[in-house]
XYZ file of C-alpha atoms in Angstrom:
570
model
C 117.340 85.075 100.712
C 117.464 81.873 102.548
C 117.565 81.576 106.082
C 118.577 79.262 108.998
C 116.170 76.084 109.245
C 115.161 74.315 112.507
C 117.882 71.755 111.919
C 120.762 74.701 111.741
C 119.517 75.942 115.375
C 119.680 72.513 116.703
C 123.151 72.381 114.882
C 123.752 76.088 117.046
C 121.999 74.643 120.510
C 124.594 71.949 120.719
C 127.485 72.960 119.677
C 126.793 76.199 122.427
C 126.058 73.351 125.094
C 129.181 71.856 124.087
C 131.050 75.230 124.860
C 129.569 75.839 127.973
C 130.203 72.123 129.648
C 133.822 72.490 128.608
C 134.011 75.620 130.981
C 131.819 74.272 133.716
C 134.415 71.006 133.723
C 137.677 72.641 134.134
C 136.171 75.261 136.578
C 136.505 72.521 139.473
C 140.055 72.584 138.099
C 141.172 76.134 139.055
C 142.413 76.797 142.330
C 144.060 79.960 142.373
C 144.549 82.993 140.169
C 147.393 81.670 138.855
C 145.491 78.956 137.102
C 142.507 81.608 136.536
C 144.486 83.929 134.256
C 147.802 82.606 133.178
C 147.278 78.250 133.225
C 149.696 77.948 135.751
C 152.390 78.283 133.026
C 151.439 75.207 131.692
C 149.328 75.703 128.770
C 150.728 73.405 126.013
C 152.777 75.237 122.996
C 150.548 73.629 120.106
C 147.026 74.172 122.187
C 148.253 78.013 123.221
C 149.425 78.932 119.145
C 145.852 77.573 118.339
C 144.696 79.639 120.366
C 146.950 82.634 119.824
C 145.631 82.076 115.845
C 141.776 81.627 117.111
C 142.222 85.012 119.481
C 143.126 87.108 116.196
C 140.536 85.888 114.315
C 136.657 86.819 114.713
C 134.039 86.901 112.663
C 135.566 90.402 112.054
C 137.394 87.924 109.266
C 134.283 86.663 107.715
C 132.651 90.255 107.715
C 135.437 92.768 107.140
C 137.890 91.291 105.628
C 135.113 89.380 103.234
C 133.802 92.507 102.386
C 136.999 93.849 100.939
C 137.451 90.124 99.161
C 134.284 90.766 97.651
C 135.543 94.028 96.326
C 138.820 93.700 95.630
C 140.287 90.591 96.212
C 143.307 89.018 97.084
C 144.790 91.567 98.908
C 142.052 91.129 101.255
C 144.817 88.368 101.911
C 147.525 90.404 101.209
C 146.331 92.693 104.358
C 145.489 89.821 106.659
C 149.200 88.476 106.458
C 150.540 91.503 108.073
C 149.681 89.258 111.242
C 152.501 86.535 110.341
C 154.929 89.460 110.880
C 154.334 90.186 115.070
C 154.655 86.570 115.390
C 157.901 86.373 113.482
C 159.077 89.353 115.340
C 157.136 87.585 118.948
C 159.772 84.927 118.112
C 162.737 86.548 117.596
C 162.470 89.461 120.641
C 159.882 89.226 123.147
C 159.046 85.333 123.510
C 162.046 84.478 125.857
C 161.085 87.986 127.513
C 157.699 87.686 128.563
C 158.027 84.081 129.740
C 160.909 85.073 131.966
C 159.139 88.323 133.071
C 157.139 86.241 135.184
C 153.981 88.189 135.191
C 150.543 87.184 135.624
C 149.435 90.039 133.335
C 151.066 92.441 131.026
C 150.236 95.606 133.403
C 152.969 93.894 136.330
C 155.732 93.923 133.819
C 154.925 98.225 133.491
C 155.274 98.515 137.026
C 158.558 96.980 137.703
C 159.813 98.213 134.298
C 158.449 101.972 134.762
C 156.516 102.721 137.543
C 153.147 102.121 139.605
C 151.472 105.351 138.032
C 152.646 104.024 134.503
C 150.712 100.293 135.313
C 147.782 102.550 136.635
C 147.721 104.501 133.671
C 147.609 101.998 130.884
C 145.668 99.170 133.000
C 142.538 101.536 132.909
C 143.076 103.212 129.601
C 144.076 99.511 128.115
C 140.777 98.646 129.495
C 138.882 101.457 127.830
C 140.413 100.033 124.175
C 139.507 96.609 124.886
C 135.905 97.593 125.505
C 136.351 99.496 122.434
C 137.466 96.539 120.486
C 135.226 93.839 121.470
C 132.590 96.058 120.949
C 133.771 95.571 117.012
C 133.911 92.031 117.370
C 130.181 91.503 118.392
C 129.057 94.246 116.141
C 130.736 92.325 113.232
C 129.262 88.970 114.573
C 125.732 90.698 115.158
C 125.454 91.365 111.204
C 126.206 87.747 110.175
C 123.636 86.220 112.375
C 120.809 89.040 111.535
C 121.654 87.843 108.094
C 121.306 84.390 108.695
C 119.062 84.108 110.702
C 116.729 86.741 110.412
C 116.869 87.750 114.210
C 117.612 91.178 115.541
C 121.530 92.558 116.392
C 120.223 92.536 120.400
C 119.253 88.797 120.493
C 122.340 87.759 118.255
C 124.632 89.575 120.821
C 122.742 88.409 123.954
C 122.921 84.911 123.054
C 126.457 84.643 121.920
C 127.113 86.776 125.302
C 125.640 84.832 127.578
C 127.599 81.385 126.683
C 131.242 82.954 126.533
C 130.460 84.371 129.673
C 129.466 81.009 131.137
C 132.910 79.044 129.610
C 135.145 81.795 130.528
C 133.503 82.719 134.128
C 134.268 79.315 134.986
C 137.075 77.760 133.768
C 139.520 80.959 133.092
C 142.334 80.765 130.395
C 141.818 76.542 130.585
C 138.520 76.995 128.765
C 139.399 79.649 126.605
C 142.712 77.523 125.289
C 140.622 74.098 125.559
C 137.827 75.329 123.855
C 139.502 77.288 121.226
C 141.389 74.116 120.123
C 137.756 72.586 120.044
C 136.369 75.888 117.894
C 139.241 75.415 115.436
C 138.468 72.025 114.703
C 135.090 72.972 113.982
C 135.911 76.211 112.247
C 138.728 74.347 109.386
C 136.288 71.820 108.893
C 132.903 73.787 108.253
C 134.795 76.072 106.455
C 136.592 73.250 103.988
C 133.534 72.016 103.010
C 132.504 75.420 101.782
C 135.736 75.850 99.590
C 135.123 73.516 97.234
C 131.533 74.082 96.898
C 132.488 77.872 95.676
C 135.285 76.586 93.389
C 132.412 74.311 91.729
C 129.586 77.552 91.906
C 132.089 79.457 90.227
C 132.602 77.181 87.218
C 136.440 76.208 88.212
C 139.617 77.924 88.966
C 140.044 78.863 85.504
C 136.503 80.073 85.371
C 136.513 82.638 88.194
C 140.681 83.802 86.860
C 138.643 84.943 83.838
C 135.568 86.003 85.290
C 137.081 88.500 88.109
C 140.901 88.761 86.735
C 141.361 91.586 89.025
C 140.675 89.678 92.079
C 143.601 87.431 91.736
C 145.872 90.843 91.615
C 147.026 90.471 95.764
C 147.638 94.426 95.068
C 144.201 95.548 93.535
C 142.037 98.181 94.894
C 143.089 101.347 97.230
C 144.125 98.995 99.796
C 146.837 97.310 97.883
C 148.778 100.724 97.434
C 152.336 100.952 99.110
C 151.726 103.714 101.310
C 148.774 102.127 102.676
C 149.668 98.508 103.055
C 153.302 100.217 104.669
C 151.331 101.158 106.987
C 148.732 99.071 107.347
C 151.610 96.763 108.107
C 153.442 98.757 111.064
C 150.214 99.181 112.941
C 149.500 95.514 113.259
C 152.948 94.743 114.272
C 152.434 97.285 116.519
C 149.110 96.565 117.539
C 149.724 92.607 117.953
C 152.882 92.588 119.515
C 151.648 94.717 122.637
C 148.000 92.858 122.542
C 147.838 91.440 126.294
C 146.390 87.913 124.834
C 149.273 88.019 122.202
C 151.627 88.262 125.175
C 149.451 86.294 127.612
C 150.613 82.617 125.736
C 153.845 83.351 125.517
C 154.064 83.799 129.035
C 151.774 80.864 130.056
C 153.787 78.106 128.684
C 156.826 76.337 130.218
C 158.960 77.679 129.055
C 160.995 80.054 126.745
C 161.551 77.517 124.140
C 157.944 76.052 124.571
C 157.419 80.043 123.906
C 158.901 80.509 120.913
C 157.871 77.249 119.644
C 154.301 78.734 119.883
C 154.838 81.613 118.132
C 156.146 79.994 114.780
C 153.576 77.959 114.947
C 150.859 80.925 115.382
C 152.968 82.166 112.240
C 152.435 78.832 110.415
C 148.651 79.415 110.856
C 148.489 83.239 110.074
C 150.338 82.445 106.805
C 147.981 79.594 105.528
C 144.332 79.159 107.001
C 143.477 82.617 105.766
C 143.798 81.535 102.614
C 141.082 79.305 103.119
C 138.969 81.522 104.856
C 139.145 84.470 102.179
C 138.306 82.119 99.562
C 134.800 82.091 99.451
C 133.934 85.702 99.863
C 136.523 85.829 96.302
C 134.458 83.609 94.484
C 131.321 85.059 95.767
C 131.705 88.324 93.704
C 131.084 86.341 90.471
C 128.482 83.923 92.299
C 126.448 86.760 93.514
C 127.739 89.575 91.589
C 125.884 93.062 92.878
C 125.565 92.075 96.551
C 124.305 95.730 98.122
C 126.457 95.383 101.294
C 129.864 93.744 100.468
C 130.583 92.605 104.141
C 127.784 90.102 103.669
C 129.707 88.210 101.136
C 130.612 85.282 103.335
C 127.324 84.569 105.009
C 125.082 85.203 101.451
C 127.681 82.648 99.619
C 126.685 79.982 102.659
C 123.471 80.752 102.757
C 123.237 79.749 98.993
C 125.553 76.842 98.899
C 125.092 75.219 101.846
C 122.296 72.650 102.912
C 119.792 73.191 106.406
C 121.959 71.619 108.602
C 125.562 72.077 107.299
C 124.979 75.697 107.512
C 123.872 75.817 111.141
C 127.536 74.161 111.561
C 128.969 77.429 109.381
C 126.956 79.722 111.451
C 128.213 77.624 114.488
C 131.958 77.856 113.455
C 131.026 81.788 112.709
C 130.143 81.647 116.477
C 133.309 80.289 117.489
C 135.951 81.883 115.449
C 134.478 85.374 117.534
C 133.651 83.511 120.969
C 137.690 82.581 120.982
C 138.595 86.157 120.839
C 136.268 87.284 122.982
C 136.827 84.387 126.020
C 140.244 85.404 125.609
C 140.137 89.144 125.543
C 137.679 88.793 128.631
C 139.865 86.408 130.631
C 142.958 88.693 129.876
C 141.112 92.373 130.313
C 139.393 90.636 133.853
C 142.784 89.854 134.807
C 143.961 93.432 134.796
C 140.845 94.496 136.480
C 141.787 91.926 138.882
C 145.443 92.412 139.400
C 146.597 95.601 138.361
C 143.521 97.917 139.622
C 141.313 95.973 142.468
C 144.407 94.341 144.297
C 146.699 97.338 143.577
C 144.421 100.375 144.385
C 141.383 99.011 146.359
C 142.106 96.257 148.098
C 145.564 94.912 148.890
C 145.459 92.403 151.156
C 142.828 90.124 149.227
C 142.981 86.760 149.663
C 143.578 84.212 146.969
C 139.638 82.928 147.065
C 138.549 87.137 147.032
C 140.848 87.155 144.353
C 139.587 84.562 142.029
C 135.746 85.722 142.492
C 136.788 89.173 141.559
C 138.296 87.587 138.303
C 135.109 86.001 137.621
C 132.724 89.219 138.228
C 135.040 91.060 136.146
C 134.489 88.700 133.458
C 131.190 89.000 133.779
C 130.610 92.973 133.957
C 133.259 92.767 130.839
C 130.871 91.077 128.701
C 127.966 93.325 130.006
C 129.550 96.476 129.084
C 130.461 94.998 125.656
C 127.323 93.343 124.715
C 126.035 97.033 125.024
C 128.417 98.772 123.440
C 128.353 96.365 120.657
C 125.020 98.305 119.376
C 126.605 101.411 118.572
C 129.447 99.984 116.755
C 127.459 101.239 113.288
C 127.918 105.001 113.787
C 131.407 104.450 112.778
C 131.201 103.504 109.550
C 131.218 99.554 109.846
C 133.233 96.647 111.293
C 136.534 97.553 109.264
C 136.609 100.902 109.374
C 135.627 101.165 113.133
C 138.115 98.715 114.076
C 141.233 101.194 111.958
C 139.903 103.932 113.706
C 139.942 102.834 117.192
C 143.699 100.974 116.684
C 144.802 104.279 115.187
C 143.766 106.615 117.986
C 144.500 103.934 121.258
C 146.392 101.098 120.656
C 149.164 102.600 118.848
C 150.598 104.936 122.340
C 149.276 102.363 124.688
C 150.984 99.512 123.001
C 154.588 100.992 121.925
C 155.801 101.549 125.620
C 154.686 97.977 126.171
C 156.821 96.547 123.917
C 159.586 98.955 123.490
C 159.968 98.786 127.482
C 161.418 95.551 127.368
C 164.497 96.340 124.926
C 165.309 99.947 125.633
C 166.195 100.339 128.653
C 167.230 104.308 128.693
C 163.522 105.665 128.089
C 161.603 106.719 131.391
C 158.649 106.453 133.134
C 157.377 110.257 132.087
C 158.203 108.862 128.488
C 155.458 106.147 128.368
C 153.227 108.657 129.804
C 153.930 111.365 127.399
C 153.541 108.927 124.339
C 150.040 108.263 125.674
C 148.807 111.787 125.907
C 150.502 113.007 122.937
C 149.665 110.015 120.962
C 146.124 110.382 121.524
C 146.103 113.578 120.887
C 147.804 113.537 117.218
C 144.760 110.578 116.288
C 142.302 112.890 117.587
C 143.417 115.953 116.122
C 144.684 114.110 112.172
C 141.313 111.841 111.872
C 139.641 114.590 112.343
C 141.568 116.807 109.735
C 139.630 115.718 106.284
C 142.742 116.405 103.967
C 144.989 114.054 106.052
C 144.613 110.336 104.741
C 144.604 107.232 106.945
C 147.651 106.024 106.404
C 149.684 109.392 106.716
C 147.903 110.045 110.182
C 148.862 106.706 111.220
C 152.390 107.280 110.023
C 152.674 110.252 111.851
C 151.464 108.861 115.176
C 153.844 105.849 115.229
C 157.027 108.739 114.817
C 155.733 110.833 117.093
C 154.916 108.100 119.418
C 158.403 106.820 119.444
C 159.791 109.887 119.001
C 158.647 110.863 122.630
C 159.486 107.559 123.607
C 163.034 107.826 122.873
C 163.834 111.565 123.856
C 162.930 110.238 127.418
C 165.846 108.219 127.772
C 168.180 111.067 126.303
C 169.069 112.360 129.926
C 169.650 109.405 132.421
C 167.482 109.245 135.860
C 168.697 111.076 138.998
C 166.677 108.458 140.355
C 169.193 105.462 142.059
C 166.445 103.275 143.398
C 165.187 103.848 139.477
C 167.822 102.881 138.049
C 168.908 100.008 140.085
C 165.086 98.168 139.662
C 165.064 98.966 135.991
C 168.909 97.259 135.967
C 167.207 94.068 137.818
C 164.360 94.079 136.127
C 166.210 93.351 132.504
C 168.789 91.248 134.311
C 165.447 88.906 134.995
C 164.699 89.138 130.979
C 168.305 88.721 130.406
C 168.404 85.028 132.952
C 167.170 81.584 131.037
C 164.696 79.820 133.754
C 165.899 77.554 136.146
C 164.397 74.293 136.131
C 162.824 74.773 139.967
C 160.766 77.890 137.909
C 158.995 75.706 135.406
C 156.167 74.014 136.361
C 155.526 70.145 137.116
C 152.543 67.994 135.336
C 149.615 66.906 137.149
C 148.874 63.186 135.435
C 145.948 63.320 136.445
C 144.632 66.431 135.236
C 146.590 65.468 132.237
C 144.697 62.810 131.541
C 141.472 64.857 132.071
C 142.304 66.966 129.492
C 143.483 64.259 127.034
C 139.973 63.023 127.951
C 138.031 65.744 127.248
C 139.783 66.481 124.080
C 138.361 63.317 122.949
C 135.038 63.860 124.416
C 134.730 67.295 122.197
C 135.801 65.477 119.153
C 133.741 62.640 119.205
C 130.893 65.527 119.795
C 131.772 67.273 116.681
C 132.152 64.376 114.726
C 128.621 63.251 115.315
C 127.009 66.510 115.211
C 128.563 66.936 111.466
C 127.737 63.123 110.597
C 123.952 63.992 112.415
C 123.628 67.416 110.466
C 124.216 65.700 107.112
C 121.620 63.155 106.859
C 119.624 65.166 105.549
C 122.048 66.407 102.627
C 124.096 63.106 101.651
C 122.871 62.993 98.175
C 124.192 66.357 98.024
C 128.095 66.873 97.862
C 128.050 68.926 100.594
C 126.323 66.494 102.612
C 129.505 63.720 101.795
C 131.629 66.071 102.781
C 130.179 67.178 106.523
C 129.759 63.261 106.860
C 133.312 62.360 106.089
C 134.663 64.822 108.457
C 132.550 63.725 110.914
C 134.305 60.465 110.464
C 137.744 61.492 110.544
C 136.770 63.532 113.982
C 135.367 60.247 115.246
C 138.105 57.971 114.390
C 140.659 60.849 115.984
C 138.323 60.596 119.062
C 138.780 57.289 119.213
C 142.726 56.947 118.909
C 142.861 59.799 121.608
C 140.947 57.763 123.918
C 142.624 54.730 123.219
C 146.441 56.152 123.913
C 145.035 57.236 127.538
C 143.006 54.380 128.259
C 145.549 52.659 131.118
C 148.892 55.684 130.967
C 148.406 59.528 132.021
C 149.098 60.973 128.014
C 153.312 62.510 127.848
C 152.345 65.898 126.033
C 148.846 66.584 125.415
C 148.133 69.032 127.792
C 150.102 69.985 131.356
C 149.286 71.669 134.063
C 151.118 73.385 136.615
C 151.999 73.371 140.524
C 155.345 74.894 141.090
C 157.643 73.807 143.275
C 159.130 77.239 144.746
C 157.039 80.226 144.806
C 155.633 82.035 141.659
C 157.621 84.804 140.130
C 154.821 86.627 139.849
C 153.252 86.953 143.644
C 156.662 88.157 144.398
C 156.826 91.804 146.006
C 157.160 94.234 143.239
């Protein structure tokens, strides 16, 4: 099988040095922790549901979810769509809630809604699963670049580690928005020259429909059945709607309408880019019919179809649809480390400096931990089935007090702990029982987990001081924000930004133009070298609209006028 050439690693070199100077720029830009883990509640709503969309979507997608494209098809899509529905849901319950909560991470909003042993309790078990689930992530993006390029898992891992820890050490959640709107340009565009390079492999449309009929069933193969997509369904609504990056841009926008504005748009892109994603590893199973491991559809379909060069961009895009998540999941898990456990337990009277080097060493021993963890990921049976496992046993009871919390107000603090332990316990004990199915043990461990949930708020709290801070606490949710609470725009850094947008683009656009000299005579090659056009001319026009007047609603930042919500006594 073909390989990566020296052209596809300079392809790789740059577009990493691209990732890192992004950070390294709008680290002189963060002053605080504010700014460090929530953007100063300015984080534009089209940049933050970019990168709410580029957060969900690693190269777990081109490994896993290829893998069951290459086997069974379209409901490869029909599972991936079960992330329009948190969004939907994001939109219609919790958007106006988290943005008013005020919170600079999800763990504050369990304290004042529960109680300090309940923000103890899931801050450091939430931590545990997001070790966990990174540790997918890298595993999944380990096995595409072994594949590609013919390195080992270790030195695939180490050097994808090292530059998200450089990006998001330095600039916090401005680099990991800033670049993921950079890594989905690059992402749509490698990947839309690969589309209709597999339609043509195939023979047409019409071709592959005959060829692989059952693939264009969206309800083929064991994982189209009711039971299973049911719940299939429930867990990602479950699992999305209490992620802590999930809830970490709606609260770092403006606003509450700037909030839900993001999520329809996140839904907007969960409904249609993975169609274009998926396609490839569809074809692929009558382009390279009898591949021996199925989750190498993606990067075997490249590797045939696309030019030295243009694939180093694919691999490169591979490298930043799981660098988003990660940045983001690091910035967001640091930020509990920082907030909810260091400040809260070890050292309360840091000062704002202490606190944003803390943030930034947590990154770091974040991506340590996972980078090693990330080798062991195989013993579970692969990316997919790794990942189900791990939701099914932690994310399910450390996520539904999360997001039941804020529109129930009856169920106590004893309840969220109780759904924890006896949550985990029912995983543990039905994944382990052979005759019990996936699905049904997952079905089981939602009921139960609400179940205990619910019967908690049965008998009201003796407590008055409870009761009173639980009543204030939904009084906030309940209270639109005045206009003193949103933040005011920086021009200056506003033009930055608009700046450095245009910067990344004109970047891109001549690394694809660069990349397909050598290819032009090939179709692949016209189509890396037209993008790269359309990336320069939007380079261009950016740079043009800010030449002499800060840009209206690019990007924002904030420096509020009246203290922060969130640095407010609890």
């Amino acid at each position: 099988m073909q390989t990566l050439q020296t052209l596809d690693y300079w392809a790789i070199a740059i577009y990493m040095a691209l990732m890192a100077g992004i950070g390294l720029f709008l680290g002189k830009f963060v002053k605080n922790i504010g700014d460090y883990f929530k953007g100063g509640n300015a984080i534009p709503w089209v940049s933050g549901a970019i990168s709410n969309f580029m957060t969900k979507f690693s190269t777990f997608m081109f490994v896993a979810y290829a893998g069951i494209a290459y086997q069974h098809g379209f409901v490869a899509l029909t599972l991936i769509w079960s992330t329009v529905l948190p969004a939907l849901v994001g939109v219609a319950i919790f958007a106006k809630r988290w943005r008013r909560a005020g919170v600079m991470t999800p763990m504050e909003l369990l304290e004042r809604r529960f109680s300090p042993a309940v923000r103890q309790v899931f801050a450091w078990g939430g931590v545990g699963f997001k070790i966990l689930d990174n540790m997918v992530r890298l595993y999944a993006l380990g096995l595409f670049v072994k594949t590609a390029a013919g390195i080992s898992l270790e030195q695939a891992i180490l050097g994808c580690g090292i530059i998200v820890a450089i990006y998001t050490i330095a600039g916090g959640l401005w680099a990991v928005v800033v670049t993921d709107v950079v890594q989905f340009i690059i992402l749509m565009v490698a990947t839309l020259i690969l589309v209709p390079l597999t339609i043509k492999a195939g023979g047409g449309i019409a071709n592959l429909m005959q060829t692989i009929p059952q693939h264009f069933d969206p309800f083929n193969g064991p994982k189209g059945m009711p039971l299973y997509l049911g719940v299939y369904y429930l867990m990602i609504l479950v699992k999305y709607s209490g992620n802590w990056t999930f809830i970490q841009r709606f609260y770092s926008v403006r606003d509450e309408r700037a909030s839900q504005k993001q999520g329809l748009l996140t839904a907007v892109f969960f409904f249609l880019f993975p169609i274009i994603f998926l396609f490839p590893s569809i074809a692929a199973r009558a382009i390279l019919p009898g591949l021996e491991n199925p989750e190498m559809a993606y990067v075997s379909v490249c590797l045939k179809l696309l030019p030295e060069g243009i694939m180093g961009l694919m691999v490169a895009a591979m490298f930043a649809a799981t660098m988003s998540v990660l940045s983001g999941e690091y910035n967001v898990t640091a930020g509990v480390l920082t907030r909810d456990i260091y400040e809260r337990v070890f050292n309360a009277h840091a000062s704002g400096r202490q606190m944003l080097w803390v943030g930034r060493i947590m990154t770091l021993a974040l991506g340590a931990i996972v980078t090693v963890g990330a080798l062991f990921v195989g013993g579970f049976g692969g990316a997919f089935e790794a990942n189900k496992l791990f939701t099914g046993l932690f994310a399910i009871p450390m996520t539904l007090p999360l997001i039941l919390g804020v529109v129930l107000k009856r169920p106590r603090p004893w309840g969220a702990l109780a759904t924890v332990v006896v949550g985990m316990i029912i995983g543990l004990v039905l994944n382990a029982t052979p005759s019990v199915s996936w699905e049904m043990a997952t079905f089981i461990e939602i009921v139960a987990c609400v179940a205990v949930f619910l019967v908690s708020g049965l008998v009201p709290s003796p407590d008055a001081a409870y009761r009173e801070r639980v009543a204030k606490f939904f009084r906030r949710l309940a209270t639109p924000l005045t206009e003193a609470e949103k933040p005011v725009e920086d021009p200056v850094f506003m033009r930055s930004m608009s700046r450095l947008y245009a910067v990344a683009l004109a970047v891109t656009g001549g690394l694809f133009m660069a990349m397909s000299g050598p290819s032009l005579g090939q179709i692949s090659g016209r189509f890396a070298f037209g993008a790269g056009l359309v990336c320069l001319f939007f380079s261009g026009l950016l740079w043009y609209l800010t030449r002499a007047v800060p840009p209206t609603s690019l990007v924002t930042t904030a420096r509020s006028l009246t203290q922060d919500y969130a640095n407010q006594p609890v």
